[in-house]
Amino acid sequence: MALNRKHSRQIVVDEETYRFKISTTRADEDGNFHLNVTVQREAGGSRLQVSGLVTRDFWLDISDPGAKMSKDYPVITPRHVRLIIERARQQGWQPETAGPVFVLELDNETLFFS
């Protein structure tokens, strides 16, 4: 089953249309949120799930007078989703083939700062 159109966005990569959805988990004890990124071809096929990305909520941290670094508050843009799709395909994700979820392990440094 493809991602719901109402709760996902469309992106075209290499003339193939995908849908992606981004969400976060609840904050952990350190105030970090884990980013959930799910991608699937609009025509169906296997899903791509990204794990390992972390962010914080600036508004929850605003009362802390310490230095705020922009790298602590990364935002996933369509450019990042395109990079995720390209990297997953390089690592063996076959989006057109039905099958189990393909999990791509990424960290913030790899996706946002390289």
XYZ file of N, CA, C and O in Angstrom:
456
model
N 0.839 -1.169 0.000
C 0.000 0.000 0.000
C 0.894 1.245 0.000
O 1.848 1.334 0.752
N 0.574 2.195 -0.861
C 1.372 3.409 -0.995
C 1.092 4.372 0.162
O 0.084 4.261 0.851
N 1.996 5.317 0.350
C 1.803 6.333 1.384
C 0.555 7.166 1.078
O 0.275 7.491 -0.068
N -0.148 7.537 2.107
C -1.354 8.337 2.001
C -1.034 9.701 1.397
O -0.160 10.413 1.887
N -1.756 10.106 0.358
C -1.520 11.394 -0.295
C -1.771 12.575 0.645
O -1.130 13.603 0.536
N -2.707 12.417 1.535
C -3.084 13.516 2.416
C -1.985 13.851 3.423
O -1.842 14.988 3.834
N -1.211 12.861 3.834
C -0.202 13.064 4.874
C 1.226 12.905 4.368
O 2.137 12.629 5.151
N 1.430 13.045 3.064
C 2.778 12.923 2.516
C 2.956 13.956 1.406
O 1.999 14.563 0.938
N 4.207 14.141 1.021
C 4.541 15.080 -0.053
C 5.128 14.321 -1.226
O 5.698 13.243 -1.063
N 5.027 14.926 -2.388
C 5.517 14.313 -3.613
C 6.879 14.886 -3.981
O 7.150 16.069 -3.760
N 7.731 14.022 -4.551
C 9.028 14.448 -5.071
C 9.342 13.584 -6.285
O 8.999 12.396 -6.315
N 9.981 14.173 -7.286
C 10.379 13.444 -8.485
C 11.898 13.366 -8.506
O 12.582 14.383 -8.416
N 12.407 12.136 -8.590
C 13.849 11.885 -8.645
C 14.109 10.964 -9.827
O 13.525 9.875 -9.901
N 14.953 11.389 -10.741
C 15.284 10.607 -11.938
C 14.021 10.155 -12.674
O 13.871 8.975 -13.013
N 13.108 11.079 -12.869
C 11.862 10.858 -13.603
C 10.935 9.835 -12.947
O 10.031 9.315 -13.586
N 11.147 9.529 -11.692
C 10.286 8.617 -10.930
C 9.631 9.427 -9.817
O 10.294 10.199 -9.124
N 8.328 9.246 -9.638
C 7.593 9.991 -8.623
C 7.528 9.190 -7.332
O 7.143 8.022 -7.331
N 7.914 9.839 -6.242
C 7.903 9.235 -4.911
C 7.012 10.083 -4.002
O 6.746 11.241 -4.275
N 6.614 9.499 -2.894
C 5.950 10.238 -1.828
C 6.788 10.043 -0.577
O 7.361 8.977 -0.363
N 6.884 11.087 0.248
C 7.644 10.967 1.494
C 6.876 11.597 2.635
O 6.052 12.484 2.451
N 7.174 11.087 3.814
C 6.529 11.553 5.038
C 7.607 11.697 6.100
O 8.468 10.815 6.240
N 7.555 12.791 6.843
C 8.531 13.031 7.906
C 7.776 13.261 9.206
O 6.813 14.021 9.248
N 8.202 12.592 10.254
C 7.599 12.769 11.575
C 8.696 12.628 12.627
O 9.831 12.302 12.304
N 8.332 12.885 13.868
C 9.294 12.738 14.961
C 8.703 11.855 16.044
O 7.488 11.709 16.159
N 9.585 11.296 16.840
C 9.158 10.545 18.012
C 8.983 11.528 19.165
O 9.287 12.703 19.027
N 8.555 11.029 20.277
C 8.519 11.860 21.478
C 9.947 12.150 21.917
O 10.871 11.407 21.610
N 10.095 13.220 22.650
C 11.427 13.582 23.137
C 11.937 12.528 24.113
O 11.176 12.018 24.936
N 13.225 12.216 24.005
C 13.822 11.297 24.964
C 14.239 12.075 26.207
O 13.986 13.277 26.320
N 14.924 11.423 27.139
C 15.299 12.067 28.402
C 16.264 13.236 28.219
O 16.373 14.101 29.069
N 16.953 13.286 27.069
C 17.880 14.386 26.781
C 17.230 15.498 25.957
O 17.900 16.466 25.600
N 15.949 15.364 25.641
C 15.256 16.367 24.846
C 15.465 16.232 23.351
O 15.146 17.141 22.595
N 15.989 15.092 22.911
C 16.188 14.843 21.483
C 14.976 14.139 20.895
O 14.356 13.300 21.542
N 14.673 14.467 19.648
C 13.610 13.818 18.902
C 14.250 13.027 17.766
O 15.120 13.546 17.069
N 13.826 11.798 17.560
C 14.315 11.006 16.439
C 13.412 11.279 15.244
O 12.189 11.261 15.370
N 14.034 11.568 14.110
C 13.285 11.855 12.888
C 12.943 10.552 12.176
O 13.807 9.688 12.000
N 11.702 10.413 11.783
C 11.252 9.276 10.991
C 11.014 9.764 9.576
O 10.199 10.651 9.359
N 11.728 9.202 8.625
C 11.547 9.550 7.218
C 11.148 8.284 6.489
O 11.859 7.278 6.540
N 10.005 8.323 5.827
C 9.507 7.191 5.056
C 9.323 7.641 3.622
O 8.747 8.699 3.365
N 9.811 6.828 2.667
C 9.727 7.150 1.239
C 9.201 5.921 0.513
O 9.565 4.793 0.847
N 8.365 6.160 -0.493
C 7.867 5.064 -1.324
C 7.504 5.617 -2.695
O 7.054 6.761 -2.823
N 7.688 4.790 -3.718
C 7.253 5.171 -5.060
C 5.753 5.394 -5.032
O 5.020 4.668 -4.374
N 5.299 6.381 -5.766
C 3.870 6.655 -5.801
C 3.107 5.487 -6.420
O 1.972 5.204 -6.045
N 3.741 4.772 -7.323
C 3.112 3.628 -7.978
C 3.164 2.362 -7.113
O 2.678 1.316 -7.517
N 3.751 2.445 -5.933
C 3.863 1.276 -5.049
C 5.247 0.667 -5.108
O 6.105 1.090 -5.868
N 5.452 -0.341 -4.311
C 6.755 -0.990 -4.214
C 7.205 -1.002 -2.767
O 6.415 -0.760 -1.855
N 8.468 -1.283 -2.539
C 8.960 -1.362 -1.162
C 9.176 0.036 -0.588
O 9.480 0.984 -1.296
N 9.014 0.118 0.708
C 9.216 1.383 1.414
C 10.662 1.522 1.865
O 11.349 0.544 2.100
N 11.060 2.772 2.014
C 12.375 3.114 2.546
C 12.145 3.807 3.881
O 11.351 4.736 3.966
N 12.814 3.327 4.911
C 12.728 3.932 6.241
C 14.126 4.366 6.648
O 15.061 3.580 6.591
N 14.259 5.632 7.052
C 15.557 6.159 7.476
C 15.595 6.177 8.998
O 14.654 6.624 9.642
N 16.679 5.693 9.566
C 16.835 5.742 11.021
C 18.184 6.354 11.362
O 19.115 6.326 10.566
N 18.254 6.946 12.548
C 19.506 7.513 13.033
C 19.559 9.028 13.036
O 20.518 9.602 13.536
N 18.551 9.702 12.479
C 18.563 11.167 12.444
C 17.919 11.715 13.707
O 16.905 11.209 14.172
N 18.521 12.778 14.244
C 18.067 13.352 15.517
C 17.945 14.863 15.364
O 18.738 15.499 14.682
N 16.948 15.442 16.035
C 16.790 16.892 16.074
C 16.341 17.296 17.470
O 16.085 16.438 18.315
N 16.264 18.589 17.690
C 15.758 19.134 18.943
C 14.674 20.146 18.591
O 14.544 20.533 17.440
N 13.927 20.585 19.564
C 12.901 21.599 19.359
C 13.412 22.918 19.941
O 13.579 23.037 21.158
N 13.648 23.890 19.074
C 14.188 25.171 19.512
C 13.314 25.801 20.597
O 13.806 26.356 21.564
N 12.010 25.699 20.454
C 11.097 26.356 21.391
C 11.094 25.686 22.752
O 10.810 26.324 23.759
N 11.417 24.416 22.816
C 11.564 23.766 24.115
C 12.879 24.149 24.777
O 12.995 24.127 25.998
N 13.874 24.517 23.972
C 15.191 24.885 24.490
C 15.337 26.382 24.753
O 16.350 26.825 25.274
N 14.361 27.177 24.404
C 14.512 28.628 24.463
C 14.751 29.149 25.876
O 15.400 30.173 26.072
N 14.235 28.453 26.876
C 14.430 28.922 28.248
C 15.840 28.647 28.766
O 16.240 29.190 29.790
N 16.611 27.813 28.053
C 17.985 27.516 28.428
C 18.897 28.601 27.864
O 18.988 28.778 26.647
N 19.596 29.365 28.714
C 20.403 30.484 28.228
C 21.688 30.067 27.512
O 22.400 30.916 27.004
N 21.987 28.792 27.452
C 23.219 28.339 26.799
C 23.235 28.638 25.312
O 22.237 29.037 24.722
N 24.389 28.452 24.711
C 24.557 28.712 23.278
C 23.743 27.710 22.469
O 23.761 26.509 22.740
N 23.044 28.225 21.480
C 22.256 27.375 20.583
C 23.015 27.245 19.265
O 23.437 28.228 18.686
N 23.181 26.035 18.811
C 23.882 25.782 17.558
C 22.863 25.311 16.519
O 22.048 24.439 16.805
N 22.917 25.862 15.320
C 21.958 25.479 14.282
C 22.057 24.001 13.932
O 21.077 23.387 13.532
N 23.233 23.400 14.117
C 23.383 21.978 13.815
C 22.570 21.097 14.756
O 22.311 19.946 14.449
N 22.137 21.632 15.901
C 21.304 20.870 16.824
C 19.841 20.829 16.391
O 19.051 20.075 16.945
N 19.476 21.663 15.398
C 18.083 21.796 14.973
C 17.954 21.592 13.457
O 17.426 22.439 12.753
N 18.428 20.466 12.939
C 18.371 20.268 11.485
C 16.929 20.101 10.993
O 16.060 19.622 11.713
N 16.714 20.542 9.773
C 15.413 20.438 9.123
C 15.601 19.677 7.820
O 16.493 19.981 7.037
N 14.746 18.698 7.574
C 14.828 17.924 6.340
C 14.056 18.658 5.250
O 12.873 18.959 5.409
N 14.739 18.938 4.153
C 14.150 19.611 3.009
C 14.024 18.611 1.852
O 14.600 17.512 1.916
N 13.318 18.975 0.783
C 13.267 18.076 -0.375
C 14.652 17.719 -0.924
O 14.862 16.613 -1.419
N 15.603 18.635 -0.811
C 16.980 18.323 -1.250
C 17.541 17.147 -0.458
O 18.193 16.257 -1.009
N 17.257 17.111 0.849
C 17.726 16.001 1.677
C 17.006 14.702 1.305
O 17.617 13.636 1.293
N 15.721 14.793 1.010
C 14.973 13.594 0.613
C 15.544 13.035 -0.681
O 15.698 11.823 -0.830
N 15.897 13.905 -1.607
C 16.521 13.465 -2.861
C 17.839 12.731 -2.573
O 18.109 11.664 -3.129
N 18.655 13.278 -1.679
C 19.912 12.626 -1.305
C 19.657 11.271 -0.642
O 20.386 10.303 -0.882
N 18.640 11.205 0.203
C 18.286 9.947 0.869
C 17.910 8.890 -0.157
O 18.374 7.748 -0.098
N 17.082 9.261 -1.122
C 16.659 8.311 -2.161
C 17.861 7.836 -2.970
O 18.034 6.630 -3.202
N 18.713 8.757 -3.375
C 19.889 8.388 -4.162
C 20.824 7.472 -3.374
O 21.319 6.477 -3.904
N 21.049 7.782 -2.107
C 21.931 6.955 -1.283
C 21.337 5.557 -1.085
O 22.049 4.554 -1.147
N 20.031 5.484 -0.823
C 19.379 4.186 -0.616
C 19.460 3.329 -1.874
O 19.717 2.118 -1.793
N 19.273 3.929 -3.029
C 19.367 3.174 -4.286
C 20.793 2.669 -4.494
O 20.991 1.547 -4.959
N 21.791 3.481 -4.110
C 23.185 3.046 -4.217
C 23.460 1.856 -3.293
O 24.293 1.018 -3.586
N 22.758 1.813 -2.164
C 22.976 0.742 -1.189
C 22.062 -0.453 -1.412
O 22.001 -1.346 -0.571
N 21.314 -0.458 -2.509
C 20.562 -1.654 -2.858
C 19.055 -1.577 -2.743
O 18.368 -2.571 -2.991
N 18.506 -0.445 -2.387
C 17.041 -0.330 -2.327
C 16.482 -0.391 -3.741
O 16.938 0.313 -4.626
N 15.528 -1.268 -3.936
C 14.854 -1.390 -5.222
C 13.407 -0.945 -5.022
O 12.540 -1.744 -4.658
N 13.132 0.342 -5.230
C 11.828 0.902 -4.897
C 10.668 0.336 -5.693
O 9.531 0.353 -5.227
N 10.933 -0.192 -6.882
C 9.854 -0.711 -7.713
C 9.442 -2.133 -7.342
O 8.399 -2.610 -7.759
N 10.236 -2.814 -6.543
C 9.978 -4.195 -6.161
C 9.273 -4.256 -4.817
O 9.747 -3.691 -3.834
N 8.149 -4.950 -4.779
C 7.445 -5.136 -3.509
C 8.317 -6.002 -2.602
O 8.999 -6.914 -3.060
N 8.287 -5.707 -1.329
C 9.097 -6.477 -0.395
C 9.131 -5.806 0.952
O 8.390 -4.854 1.215
N 10.012 -6.279 1.803
C 10.095 -5.696 3.146
C 10.651 -4.274 3.107
O 11.226 -3.839 2.121
N 10.474 -3.575 4.201
C 10.968 -2.211 4.338
C 12.490 -2.215 4.266
O 13.154 -3.034 4.898
N 13.044 -1.308 3.478
C 14.490 -1.135 3.383
C 14.880 -0.066 4.394
O 14.374 1.053 4.343
N 15.758 -0.399 5.319
C 16.171 0.543 6.361
C 17.533 1.121 5.994
O 18.491 0.382 5.760
N 17.576 2.449 5.942
C 18.817 3.155 5.647
C 19.286 3.838 6.919
O 18.578 4.663 7.484
N 20.468 3.464 7.385
C 21.051 4.069 8.588
C 21.830 5.313 8.183
O 22.748 5.238 7.367
N 21.433 6.451 8.721
C 22.135 7.710 8.484
C 22.306 8.427 9.807
O 21.533 8.224 10.729
N 23.306 9.283 9.872
C 23.427 10.154 11.041
C 23.369 11.598 10.553
O 23.456 11.877 9.363
N 23.187 12.515 11.473
C 23.060 13.931 11.124
C 24.268 14.440 10.351
O 24.129 15.203 9.394
N 25.454 14.054 10.776
C 26.674 14.534 10.142
C 26.705 14.142 8.670
O 27.046 14.956 7.814
N 26.345 12.910 8.356
C 26.373 12.425 6.986
C 25.372 13.144 6.090
O 25.688 13.537 4.977
N 24.143 13.325 6.581
C 23.101 13.911 5.744
C 23.164 15.431 5.674
O 23.050 16.014 4.603
N 23.363 16.096 6.784
C 23.238 17.539 6.828
C 24.536 18.322 6.636
O 24.514 19.463 6.217
N 25.670 17.710 6.964
C 26.910 18.488 7.010
C 28.030 17.951 6.121
O 29.179 18.298 6.326
N 27.702 17.083 5.177
C 28.771 16.570 4.298
C 28.522 16.947 2.878
O 27.543 17.465 2.480
